[in-house]
mmCIF file of C-alpha atoms and ligand atoms in Angstrom:
data_model
loop_
_atom_site.group_PDB
_atom_site.id
_atom_site.type_symbol
_atom_site.label_atom_id
_atom_site.label_comp_id
_atom_site.label_asym_id
_atom_site.label_seq_id
_atom_site.Cartn_x
_atom_site.Cartn_y
_atom_site.Cartn_z
ATOM 1 C CA UNK Z 708 -80.324 5.802 -16.514
ATOM 2 C CA UNK Z 709 -76.864 5.307 -14.644
ATOM 3 C CA UNK Z 710 -76.658 4.286 -11.465
ATOM 4 C CA UNK Z 711 -79.377 4.347 -9.269
ATOM 5 C CA UNK Z 712 -78.454 1.536 -6.304
ATOM 6 C CA UNK Z 713 -78.965 -2.219 -6.947
ATOM 7 C CA UNK Z 714 -82.035 -3.330 -4.672
ATOM 8 C CA UNK Z 715 -82.416 -6.630 -3.261
ATOM 9 C CA UNK Z 716 -83.410 -9.141 -5.582
ATOM 10 C CA UNK Z 717 -86.168 -11.973 -4.362
ATOM 11 C CA UNK Z 718 -85.880 -15.429 -5.213
ATOM 12 C CA UNK Z 719 -84.384 -19.208 -4.327
ATOM 13 C CA UNK Z 720 -81.180 -20.725 -2.972
ATOM 14 C CA UNK Z 721 -80.109 -24.245 -3.552
ATOM 15 C CA UNK Z 722 -77.131 -25.260 -1.464
ATOM 16 C CA UNK Z 723 -74.472 -26.999 -3.644
ATOM 17 C CA UNK Z 724 -75.910 -30.202 -5.231
ATOM 18 C CA UNK Z 725 -78.890 -30.364 -3.534
ATOM 19 C CA UNK Z 726 -82.790 -29.023 -4.645
ATOM 20 C CA UNK Z 727 -83.254 -27.822 -1.423
ATOM 21 C CA UNK Z 728 -85.031 -24.545 -1.764
ATOM 22 C CA UNK Z 729 -84.476 -21.889 0.298
ATOM 23 C CA UNK Z 730 -86.046 -18.441 0.114
ATOM 24 C CA UNK Z 731 -83.362 -15.779 -0.046
ATOM 25 C CA UNK Z 732 -82.910 -12.287 -1.221
ATOM 26 C CA UNK Z 733 -79.514 -11.309 -3.647
ATOM 27 C CA UNK Z 734 -77.515 -7.761 -3.274
ATOM 28 C CA UNK Z 735 -74.585 -6.251 -3.376
ATOM 29 C CA UNK Z 736 -72.254 -5.950 -0.468
ATOM 30 C CA UNK Z 737 -70.306 -2.083 0.051
ATOM 31 C CA UNK Z 738 -67.345 -3.982 -1.721
ATOM 32 C CA UNK Z 739 -69.203 -5.066 -4.971
ATOM 33 C CA UNK Z 740 -69.393 -8.986 -4.012
ATOM 34 C CA UNK Z 741 -72.990 -10.096 -4.512
ATOM 35 C CA UNK Z 742 -74.614 -11.607 -1.333
ATOM 36 C CA UNK Z 743 -77.323 -14.673 -0.935
ATOM 37 C CA UNK Z 744 -78.916 -13.633 2.574
ATOM 38 C CA UNK Z 745 -81.853 -15.588 4.266
ATOM 39 C CA UNK Z 746 -82.710 -14.545 7.812
ATOM 40 C CA UNK Z 747 -79.665 -12.504 7.909
ATOM 41 C CA UNK Z 748 -77.462 -15.380 7.444
ATOM 42 C CA UNK Z 749 -75.174 -15.340 4.427
ATOM 43 C CA UNK Z 750 -75.457 -18.506 2.285
ATOM 44 C CA UNK Z 751 -73.008 -17.382 -0.581
ATOM 45 C CA UNK Z 752 -70.889 -14.635 -0.987
ATOM 46 C CA UNK Z 753 -68.770 -14.405 -4.010
ATOM 47 C CA UNK Z 754 -67.200 -11.340 -6.828
ATOM 48 C CA UNK Z 755 -69.443 -10.377 -9.311
ATOM 49 C CA UNK Z 756 -66.768 -11.771 -11.798
ATOM 50 C CA UNK Z 757 -66.423 -15.217 -10.220
ATOM 51 C CA UNK Z 758 -70.540 -15.732 -10.441
ATOM 52 C CA UNK Z 759 -72.058 -17.227 -14.214
ATOM 53 C CA UNK Z 760 -74.820 -15.527 -14.477
ATOM 54 C CA UNK Z 761 -77.490 -16.893 -17.121
ATOM 55 C CA UNK Z 762 -78.558 -14.680 -20.306
ATOM 56 C CA UNK Z 763 -81.616 -13.441 -20.445
ATOM 57 C CA UNK Z 764 -84.016 -14.968 -22.346
ATOM 58 C CA UNK Z 765 -87.576 -13.898 -22.622
ATOM 59 C CA UNK Z 766 -89.178 -14.311 -19.189
ATOM 60 C CA UNK Z 767 -87.689 -17.641 -17.925
ATOM 61 C CA UNK Z 768 -85.722 -17.599 -14.483
ATOM 62 C CA UNK Z 769 -82.197 -16.385 -14.316
ATOM 63 C CA UNK Z 770 -79.436 -18.728 -12.655
ATOM 64 C CA UNK Z 771 -76.700 -17.700 -10.948
ATOM 65 C CA UNK Z 772 -73.919 -20.065 -10.160
ATOM 66 C CA UNK Z 773 -71.723 -19.297 -7.323
ATOM 67 C CA UNK Z 774 -68.275 -20.312 -7.012
ATOM 68 C CA UNK Z 775 -69.102 -23.030 -4.036
ATOM 69 C CA UNK Z 776 -71.640 -24.929 -6.713
ATOM 70 C CA UNK Z 777 -74.531 -23.366 -4.752
ATOM 71 C CA UNK Z 778 -77.376 -21.646 -7.402
ATOM 72 C CA UNK Z 779 -79.816 -18.600 -6.668
ATOM 73 C CA UNK Z 780 -82.728 -18.589 -9.253
ATOM 74 C CA UNK Z 781 -85.059 -15.794 -9.724
ATOM 75 C CA UNK Z 782 -87.590 -14.960 -12.092
ATOM 76 C CA UNK Z 783 -86.653 -11.483 -11.492
ATOM 77 C CA UNK Z 784 -85.154 -10.411 -14.868
ATOM 78 C CA UNK Z 785 -84.674 -6.686 -14.175
ATOM 79 C CA UNK Z 786 -83.627 -7.044 -10.720
ATOM 80 C CA UNK Z 787 -80.992 -9.272 -11.678
ATOM 81 C CA UNK Z 788 -79.773 -6.913 -14.847
ATOM 82 C CA UNK Z 789 -79.835 -4.642 -12.081
ATOM 83 C CA UNK Z 790 -77.707 -6.339 -9.415
ATOM 84 C CA UNK Z 791 -75.205 -7.756 -11.658
ATOM 85 C CA UNK Z 792 -74.599 -4.537 -13.092
ATOM 86 C CA UNK Z 793 -71.659 -2.648 -11.424
ATOM 87 C CA UNK Z 794 -72.054 0.589 -10.443
ATOM 88 C CA UNK Z 795 -73.389 1.576 -13.441
ATOM 89 C CA UNK Z 796 -73.306 1.606 -17.578
ATOM 90 C CA UNK Z 797 -69.976 2.622 -17.747
ATOM 91 C CA UNK Z 798 -68.671 0.237 -15.191
ATOM 92 C CA UNK Z 799 -70.654 -2.710 -17.406
ATOM 93 C CA UNK Z 800 -69.140 -1.578 -20.926
ATOM 94 C CA UNK Z 801 -65.549 -1.990 -19.285
ATOM 95 C CA UNK Z 802 -66.780 -5.408 -18.044
ATOM 96 C CA UNK Z 803 -67.620 -6.342 -21.165
ATOM 97 C CA UNK Z 804 -64.476 -4.753 -22.947
ATOM 98 C CA UNK Z 805 -62.735 -6.792 -20.322
ATOM 99 C CA UNK Z 806 -64.197 -10.283 -21.006
ATOM 100 C CA UNK Z 807 -63.665 -9.449 -24.563
ATOM 101 C CA UNK Z 808 -60.124 -8.455 -24.203
ATOM 102 C CA UNK Z 809 -58.794 -12.201 -24.264
ATOM 103 C CA UNK Z 810 -60.130 -12.550 -27.503
ATOM 104 C CA UNK Z 811 -59.529 -9.586 -29.440
ATOM 105 C CA UNK Z 812 -55.805 -10.611 -28.373
ATOM 106 C CA UNK Z 813 -55.747 -13.981 -29.548
ATOM 107 C CA UNK Z 814 -57.341 -12.870 -32.831
ATOM 108 C CA UNK Z 815 -55.003 -10.067 -33.298
ATOM 109 C CA UNK Z 816 -52.098 -12.826 -32.666
ATOM 110 C CA UNK Z 817 -53.494 -14.591 -35.136
ATOM 111 C CA UNK Z 818 -53.676 -12.217 -37.872
ATOM 112 C CA UNK Z 819 -50.172 -11.113 -36.879
ATOM 113 C CA UNK Z 820 -48.832 -14.931 -37.304
ATOM 114 C CA UNK Z 821 -50.558 -15.287 -40.544
ATOM 115 C CA UNK Z 822 -49.059 -12.097 -42.040
ATOM 116 C CA UNK Z 823 -45.301 -13.333 -40.776
ATOM 117 C CA UNK Z 824 -45.711 -16.544 -42.308
ATOM 118 C CA UNK Z 825 -46.726 -15.195 -45.766
ATOM 119 C CA UNK Z 826 -44.092 -12.220 -45.150
ATOM 120 C CA UNK Z 827 -41.860 -15.038 -44.774
ATOM 121 C CA UNK Z 828 -42.440 -17.774 -46.966
ATOM 122 C CA UNK Z 829 -45.389 -16.883 -49.679
ATOM 123 C CA UNK Z 830 -44.224 -13.417 -50.411
ATOM 124 C CA UNK Z 831 -40.174 -15.072 -51.277
ATOM 125 C CA UNK Z 832 -41.614 -18.034 -53.364
ATOM 126 C CA UNK Z 833 -44.115 -15.787 -54.933
ATOM 127 C CA UNK Z 834 -41.261 -13.365 -55.702
ATOM 128 C CA UNK Z 835 -39.133 -16.238 -57.371
ATOM 129 C CA UNK Z 836 -42.191 -17.163 -59.216
ATOM 130 C CA UNK Z 837 -42.847 -13.889 -60.400
ATOM 131 C CA UNK Z 838 -39.144 -13.308 -61.596
ATOM 132 C CA UNK Z 839 -39.082 -16.774 -63.197
ATOM 133 C CA UNK Z 840 -42.573 -16.063 -65.115
ATOM 134 C CA UNK Z 841 -41.482 -12.382 -66.350
ATOM 135 C CA UNK Z 842 -41.341 -11.830 -69.867
ATOM 136 C CA UNK Z 843 -37.982 -9.734 -70.537
ATOM 137 C CA UNK Z 844 -40.352 -6.870 -72.454
ATOM 138 C CA UNK Z 845 -41.358 -6.004 -68.631
ATOM 139 C CA UNK Z 846 -38.087 -5.173 -67.247
ATOM 140 C CA UNK Z 847 -37.272 -3.191 -70.408
ATOM 141 C CA UNK Z 848 -40.454 -1.233 -70.167
ATOM 142 C CA UNK Z 849 -40.038 -0.542 -66.451
ATOM 143 C CA UNK Z 850 -36.140 0.073 -67.109
ATOM 144 C CA UNK Z 851 -36.928 2.612 -70.073
ATOM 145 C CA UNK Z 852 -39.443 4.645 -68.170
ATOM 146 C CA UNK Z 853 -37.634 4.372 -64.919
ATOM 147 C CA UNK Z 854 -34.586 6.160 -66.904
ATOM 148 C CA UNK Z 855 -37.077 8.263 -69.009
ATOM 149 C CA UNK Z 856 -38.016 9.684 -65.408
ATOM 150 C CA UNK Z 857 -35.081 9.762 -63.953
ATOM 151 C CA UNK Z 858 -33.661 12.353 -66.883
ATOM 152 C CA UNK Z 859 -36.497 14.767 -66.826
ATOM 153 C CA UNK Z 860 -35.721 14.903 -62.778
ATOM 154 C CA UNK Z 861 -32.536 14.362 -61.700
ATOM 155 C CA UNK Z 862 -30.250 13.416 -64.236
ATOM 156 C CA UNK Z 863 -28.375 15.539 -67.138
ATOM 157 C CA UNK Z 864 -26.023 15.122 -69.953
ATOM 158 C CA UNK Z 865 -22.935 13.631 -68.763
ATOM 159 C CA UNK Z 866 -19.909 16.219 -69.316
ATOM 160 C CA UNK Z 867 -16.768 13.863 -68.967
ATOM 161 C CA UNK Z 868 -14.734 13.814 -71.636
ATOM 162 C CA UNK Z 869 -15.427 11.907 -75.185
ATOM 163 C CA UNK Z 870 -11.958 10.244 -73.996
ATOM 164 C CA UNK Z 871 -12.913 9.251 -70.756
ATOM 165 C CA UNK Z 872 -16.020 7.829 -71.670
ATOM 166 C CA UNK Z 873 -14.353 5.949 -74.302
ATOM 167 C CA UNK Z 874 -11.891 4.869 -71.662
ATOM 168 C CA UNK Z 875 -14.243 3.540 -69.262
ATOM 169 C CA UNK Z 876 -16.704 1.890 -72.088
ATOM 170 C CA UNK Z 877 -13.877 0.052 -73.298
ATOM 171 C CA UNK Z 878 -13.417 -1.254 -69.967
ATOM 172 C CA UNK Z 879 -17.061 -1.641 -69.076
ATOM 173 C CA UNK Z 880 -17.294 -4.121 -72.442
ATOM 174 C CA UNK Z 881 -14.016 -6.111 -71.288
ATOM 175 C CA UNK Z 882 -16.027 -7.435 -68.196
ATOM 176 C CA UNK Z 883 -19.427 -7.520 -69.519
ATOM 177 C CA UNK Z 884 -18.790 -9.959 -72.286
ATOM 178 C CA UNK Z 885 -17.345 -12.538 -69.386
ATOM 179 C CA UNK Z 886 -20.881 -12.212 -67.897
ATOM 180 C CA UNK Z 887 -23.311 -14.700 -68.617
ATOM 181 C CA UNK Z 888 -25.317 -12.209 -70.488
ATOM 182 C CA UNK Z 889 -22.734 -11.063 -72.519
ATOM 183 C CA UNK Z 890 -21.774 -7.580 -73.354
ATOM 184 C CA UNK Z 891 -25.085 -7.072 -75.561
ATOM 185 C CA UNK Z 892 -27.154 -7.831 -72.201
ATOM 186 C CA UNK Z 893 -25.735 -4.591 -71.025
ATOM 187 C CA UNK Z 894 -25.852 -0.795 -71.681
ATOM 188 C CA UNK Z 895 -23.951 1.762 -70.038
ATOM 189 C CA UNK Z 896 -25.113 4.966 -69.338
ATOM 190 C CA UNK Z 897 -22.818 8.382 -68.696
ATOM 191 C CA UNK Z 898 -24.719 10.664 -66.968
ATOM 192 C CA UNK Z 899 -24.326 13.938 -64.675
ATOM 193 C CA UNK Z 900 -25.572 12.775 -60.980
ATOM 194 C CA UNK Z 901 -26.549 16.559 -60.148
ATOM 195 C CA UNK Z 902 -28.451 16.172 -56.612
ATOM 196 C CA UNK Z 903 -27.736 12.336 -56.680
ATOM 197 C CA UNK Z 904 -23.866 12.925 -56.635
ATOM 198 C CA UNK Z 905 -21.404 10.487 -57.063
ATOM 199 C CA UNK Z 906 -23.550 7.117 -58.464
ATOM 200 C CA UNK Z 907 -23.869 4.046 -60.088
ATOM 201 C CA UNK Z 908 -27.259 2.123 -60.241
ATOM 202 C CA UNK Z 909 -28.797 -1.021 -62.619
ATOM 203 C CA UNK Z 910 -31.791 -1.250 -63.891
ATOM 204 C CA UNK Z 911 -33.440 -4.538 -63.946
ATOM 205 C CA UNK Z 912 -33.108 -4.690 -68.165
ATOM 206 C CA UNK Z 913 -29.477 -4.423 -67.978
ATOM 207 C CA UNK Z 914 -29.016 -0.722 -68.189
ATOM 208 C CA UNK Z 915 -26.495 0.735 -65.743
ATOM 209 C CA UNK Z 916 -26.121 4.243 -65.022
ATOM 210 C CA UNK Z 917 -22.974 5.733 -64.017
ATOM 211 C CA UNK Z 918 -22.583 9.416 -62.951
ATOM 212 C CA UNK Z 919 -19.964 11.699 -63.928
ATOM 213 C CA UNK Z 920 -19.156 12.573 -60.096
ATOM 214 C CA UNK Z 921 -18.380 8.716 -59.570
ATOM 215 C CA UNK Z 922 -15.934 8.550 -62.175
ATOM 216 C CA UNK Z 923 -14.217 11.460 -61.133
ATOM 217 C CA UNK Z 924 -14.258 10.485 -57.353
ATOM 218 C CA UNK Z 925 -12.927 7.280 -58.073
ATOM 219 C CA UNK Z 926 -9.318 6.157 -57.754
ATOM 220 C CA UNK Z 927 -8.811 5.625 -61.469
ATOM 221 C CA UNK Z 928 -10.612 3.581 -64.202
ATOM 222 C CA UNK Z 929 -10.192 0.175 -62.650
ATOM 223 C CA UNK Z 930 -11.751 1.622 -59.164
ATOM 224 C CA UNK Z 931 -14.583 2.502 -61.376
ATOM 225 C CA UNK Z 932 -14.819 -0.937 -63.152
ATOM 226 C CA UNK Z 933 -15.087 -2.701 -59.478
ATOM 227 C CA UNK Z 934 -18.051 -0.741 -59.032
ATOM 228 C CA UNK Z 935 -19.504 -1.427 -62.300
ATOM 229 C CA UNK Z 936 -18.895 -4.961 -62.164
ATOM 230 C CA UNK Z 937 -20.908 -4.881 -58.731
ATOM 231 C CA UNK Z 938 -23.464 -3.251 -60.865
ATOM 232 C CA UNK Z 939 -23.563 -6.118 -63.387
ATOM 233 C CA UNK Z 940 -23.540 -8.762 -60.385
ATOM 234 C CA UNK Z 941 -27.050 -6.961 -59.308
ATOM 235 C CA UNK Z 942 -28.547 -7.229 -62.797
ATOM 236 C CA UNK Z 943 -27.611 -10.857 -63.532
ATOM 237 C CA UNK Z 944 -28.837 -11.813 -60.115
ATOM 238 C CA UNK Z 945 -32.174 -9.996 -60.432
ATOM 239 C CA UNK Z 946 -31.671 -8.187 -57.586
ATOM 240 C CA UNK Z 947 -33.859 -5.540 -58.549
ATOM 241 C CA UNK Z 948 -36.892 -7.241 -59.881
ATOM 242 C CA UNK Z 949 -36.640 -9.439 -56.730
ATOM 243 C CA UNK Z 950 -37.032 -6.241 -54.604
ATOM 244 C CA UNK Z 951 -39.462 -4.516 -56.646
ATOM 245 C CA UNK Z 952 -41.699 -7.809 -56.454
ATOM 246 C CA UNK Z 953 -40.458 -7.657 -52.892
ATOM 247 C CA UNK Z 954 -42.311 -4.763 -52.474
ATOM 248 C CA UNK Z 955 -45.358 -4.978 -54.251
ATOM 249 C CA UNK Z 956 -45.806 -8.063 -52.385
ATOM 250 C CA UNK Z 957 -45.336 -6.482 -48.889
ATOM 251 C CA UNK Z 958 -47.739 -3.327 -50.326
ATOM 252 C CA UNK Z 959 -50.244 -6.277 -51.403
ATOM 253 C CA UNK Z 960 -50.052 -7.474 -47.831
ATOM 254 C CA UNK Z 961 -50.716 -4.429 -45.704
ATOM 255 C CA UNK Z 962 -53.702 -3.853 -48.538
ATOM 256 C CA UNK Z 963 -54.919 -7.116 -47.483
ATOM 257 C CA UNK Z 964 -54.778 -6.120 -44.052
ATOM 258 C CA UNK Z 965 -55.271 -2.252 -43.619
ATOM 259 C CA UNK Z 966 -57.670 -1.637 -47.005
ATOM 260 C CA UNK Z 967 -56.272 0.948 -49.573
ATOM 261 C CA UNK Z 968 -52.876 1.927 -49.283
ATOM 262 C CA UNK Z 969 -53.430 4.875 -51.485
ATOM 263 C CA UNK Z 970 -51.019 5.299 -54.211
ATOM 264 C CA UNK Z 971 -47.949 3.557 -52.591
ATOM 265 C CA UNK Z 972 -47.917 0.491 -54.881
ATOM 266 C CA UNK Z 973 -48.328 2.088 -57.790
ATOM 267 C CA UNK Z 974 -45.618 4.452 -57.192
ATOM 268 C CA UNK Z 975 -43.401 1.617 -56.637
ATOM 269 C CA UNK Z 976 -44.431 -0.168 -59.745
ATOM 270 C CA UNK Z 977 -44.499 2.921 -62.039
ATOM 271 C CA UNK Z 978 -42.294 5.560 -61.184
ATOM 272 C CA UNK Z 979 -38.595 5.443 -61.751
ATOM 273 C CA UNK Z 980 -36.994 7.267 -58.663
ATOM 274 C CA UNK Z 981 -39.145 4.691 -57.010
ATOM 275 C CA UNK Z 982 -37.299 1.893 -58.611
ATOM 276 C CA UNK Z 983 -33.712 2.929 -57.839
ATOM 277 C CA UNK Z 984 -35.122 3.983 -54.168
ATOM 278 C CA UNK Z 985 -35.829 0.654 -53.337
ATOM 279 C CA UNK Z 986 -32.597 -0.623 -51.454
ATOM 280 C CA UNK Z 987 -31.309 -4.007 -51.731
ATOM 281 C CA UNK Z 988 -30.656 -6.386 -48.876
ATOM 282 C CA UNK Z 989 -27.402 -7.076 -47.319
ATOM 283 C CA UNK Z 990 -27.606 -10.614 -48.412
ATOM 284 C CA UNK Z 991 -28.046 -8.992 -52.108
ATOM 285 C CA UNK Z 992 -25.096 -6.465 -51.440
ATOM 286 C CA UNK Z 993 -22.664 -9.629 -50.582
ATOM 287 C CA UNK Z 994 -23.582 -11.327 -53.544
ATOM 288 C CA UNK Z 995 -22.898 -8.148 -55.970
ATOM 289 C CA UNK Z 996 -19.784 -7.528 -54.145
ATOM 290 C CA UNK Z 997 -18.861 -10.821 -54.728
ATOM 291 C CA UNK Z 998 -19.666 -10.962 -58.236
ATOM 292 C CA UNK Z 999 -17.323 -8.081 -58.619
ATOM 293 C CA UNK Z 1000 -14.403 -9.668 -57.661
ATOM 294 C CA UNK Z 1001 -15.513 -12.739 -59.488
ATOM 295 C CA UNK Z 1002 -16.010 -10.883 -62.990
ATOM 296 C CA UNK Z 1003 -13.090 -8.762 -62.357
ATOM 297 C CA UNK Z 1004 -10.483 -11.511 -62.390
ATOM 298 C CA UNK Z 1005 -12.312 -13.497 -64.809
ATOM 299 C CA UNK Z 1006 -11.578 -10.410 -66.890
ATOM 300 C CA UNK Z 1007 -8.137 -10.355 -65.943
ATOM 301 C CA UNK Z 1008 -8.443 -6.853 -64.069
ATOM 302 C CA UNK Z 1009 -7.590 -6.252 -60.666
ATOM 303 C CA UNK Z 1010 -9.955 -8.078 -58.106
ATOM 304 C CA UNK Z 1011 -9.660 -5.834 -55.827
ATOM 305 C CA UNK Z 1012 -10.469 -2.591 -57.363
ATOM 306 C CA UNK Z 1013 -13.558 -2.687 -55.580
ATOM 307 C CA UNK Z 1014 -11.675 -2.172 -52.756
ATOM 308 C CA UNK Z 1015 -10.094 1.113 -53.316
ATOM 309 C CA UNK Z 1016 -12.556 2.868 -54.263
ATOM 310 C CA UNK Z 1017 -14.786 1.584 -50.891
ATOM 311 C CA UNK Z 1018 -11.651 2.595 -48.888
ATOM 312 C CA UNK Z 1019 -11.631 5.868 -50.493
ATOM 313 C CA UNK Z 1020 -15.320 6.268 -49.550
ATOM 314 C CA UNK Z 1021 -14.812 4.947 -46.053
ATOM 315 C CA UNK Z 1022 -12.281 7.846 -45.312
ATOM 316 C CA UNK Z 1023 -13.734 10.772 -47.539
ATOM 317 C CA UNK Z 1024 -17.267 10.309 -46.477
ATOM 318 C CA UNK Z 1025 -18.192 7.942 -43.688
ATOM 319 C CA UNK Z 1026 -17.612 10.414 -40.847
ATOM 320 C CA UNK Z 1027 -19.190 13.242 -42.621
ATOM 321 C CA UNK Z 1028 -22.613 11.764 -44.052
ATOM 322 C CA UNK Z 1029 -22.274 10.337 -47.487
ATOM 323 C CA UNK Z 1030 -24.678 10.503 -50.423
ATOM 324 C CA UNK Z 1031 -27.255 8.263 -51.816
ATOM 325 C CA UNK Z 1032 -24.980 5.619 -53.307
ATOM 326 C CA UNK Z 1033 -23.083 5.764 -50.066
ATOM 327 C CA UNK Z 1034 -26.173 5.087 -47.902
ATOM 328 C CA UNK Z 1035 -27.325 2.177 -49.647
ATOM 329 C CA UNK Z 1036 -23.885 0.857 -49.953
ATOM 330 C CA UNK Z 1037 -21.942 1.672 -46.805
ATOM 331 C CA UNK Z 1038 -18.119 1.153 -47.155
ATOM 332 C CA UNK Z 1039 -18.216 -0.629 -44.133
ATOM 333 C CA UNK Z 1040 -14.854 -2.106 -42.857
ATOM 334 C CA UNK Z 1041 -16.781 -5.311 -42.705
ATOM 335 C CA UNK Z 1042 -17.349 -4.818 -46.530
ATOM 336 C CA UNK Z 1043 -13.898 -3.971 -47.247
ATOM 337 C CA UNK Z 1044 -12.592 -6.877 -45.558
ATOM 338 C CA UNK Z 1045 -14.784 -9.527 -46.743
ATOM 339 C CA UNK Z 1046 -14.115 -8.166 -50.661
ATOM 340 C CA UNK Z 1047 -10.345 -8.572 -49.684
ATOM 341 C CA UNK Z 1048 -10.724 -12.110 -48.060
ATOM 342 C CA UNK Z 1049 -12.330 -13.219 -51.203
ATOM 343 C CA UNK Z 1050 -10.418 -11.731 -53.393
ATOM 344 C CA UNK Z 1051 -6.914 -13.067 -51.857
ATOM 345 C CA UNK Z 1052 -9.024 -16.146 -51.690
ATOM 346 C CA UNK Z 1053 -9.460 -16.148 -55.463
ATOM 347 C CA UNK Z 1054 -6.256 -15.169 -56.732
ATOM 348 C CA UNK Z 1055 -4.423 -17.666 -54.638
ATOM 349 C CA UNK Z 1056 -6.970 -20.243 -56.078
ATOM 350 C CA UNK Z 1057 -5.840 -20.052 -59.341
HETATM 351 ZN ZN1 ZN K 1167 -25.176 -2.562 -55.053
#
């Protein structure tokens, strides 16, 4: 067990490229080098790592190939094992680990590269296919489930006056009917946001939820419509369905690598709060902003209405932390400038 000093091992030494046999002994130098000695002359010397030691197979003599091309041969298997062991068991384990490490890195690298390729190319492709083949009943069921669970947990009945609701609904219908899905493709829901505060979000079936808090915060109905037009854009482009499938795809990918991921994927697919917690990509936000400008213009409304809302948010919240909606829809100057530029472009193009 452990670290008894290696004894000298008797055997034969062959000079490089020669079959001339020289009786010699193999031992370890004080620095750990392997030494082949005959009549007190050093015939070969090398660090253990540079010597190729043949594997032990029954009682077949072992061969040690030195970097200089010379060979040491011996039938003393135990002696060789002891002499090539480093200073003990731990050293050998480290030695084996060291030998394994390059292969391990290559393997890990291949796995990472493969996952990246799947994430980069296969997931987006599968997402597109999944969106294309999804029957309308699926987003309907998902959205109904999401809204029901949100109503149970976060949202409550709207306290906006009938008149205010009617005014917003009237404007909403006007912009919805110029969208490709038409007015029948969307349902506007008024809710009191409570802990989610000023917020507006779209569910994949075309349900759009507007909180009282957002309606009260916005500078006028037209600004609310600008936000709703942005949400219509998310629905028309099927952004939330895409994000949902993407999240499911990534979860499946994680499951593929790491085994069980618990109820994560199930949560994403079943729970309503998870559905709105999925954030859109920056690209999708830009697309929805653009959609808002175009739709508002098409409906004969102020295409820059969204800007007025964003500017208000920027001034009111950006400094002191925002709410859910604004963390997923940051009112950055960049975004405001982009919308402004687009609104001007489209207005002059008419
Ligand atoms: Zn958005």
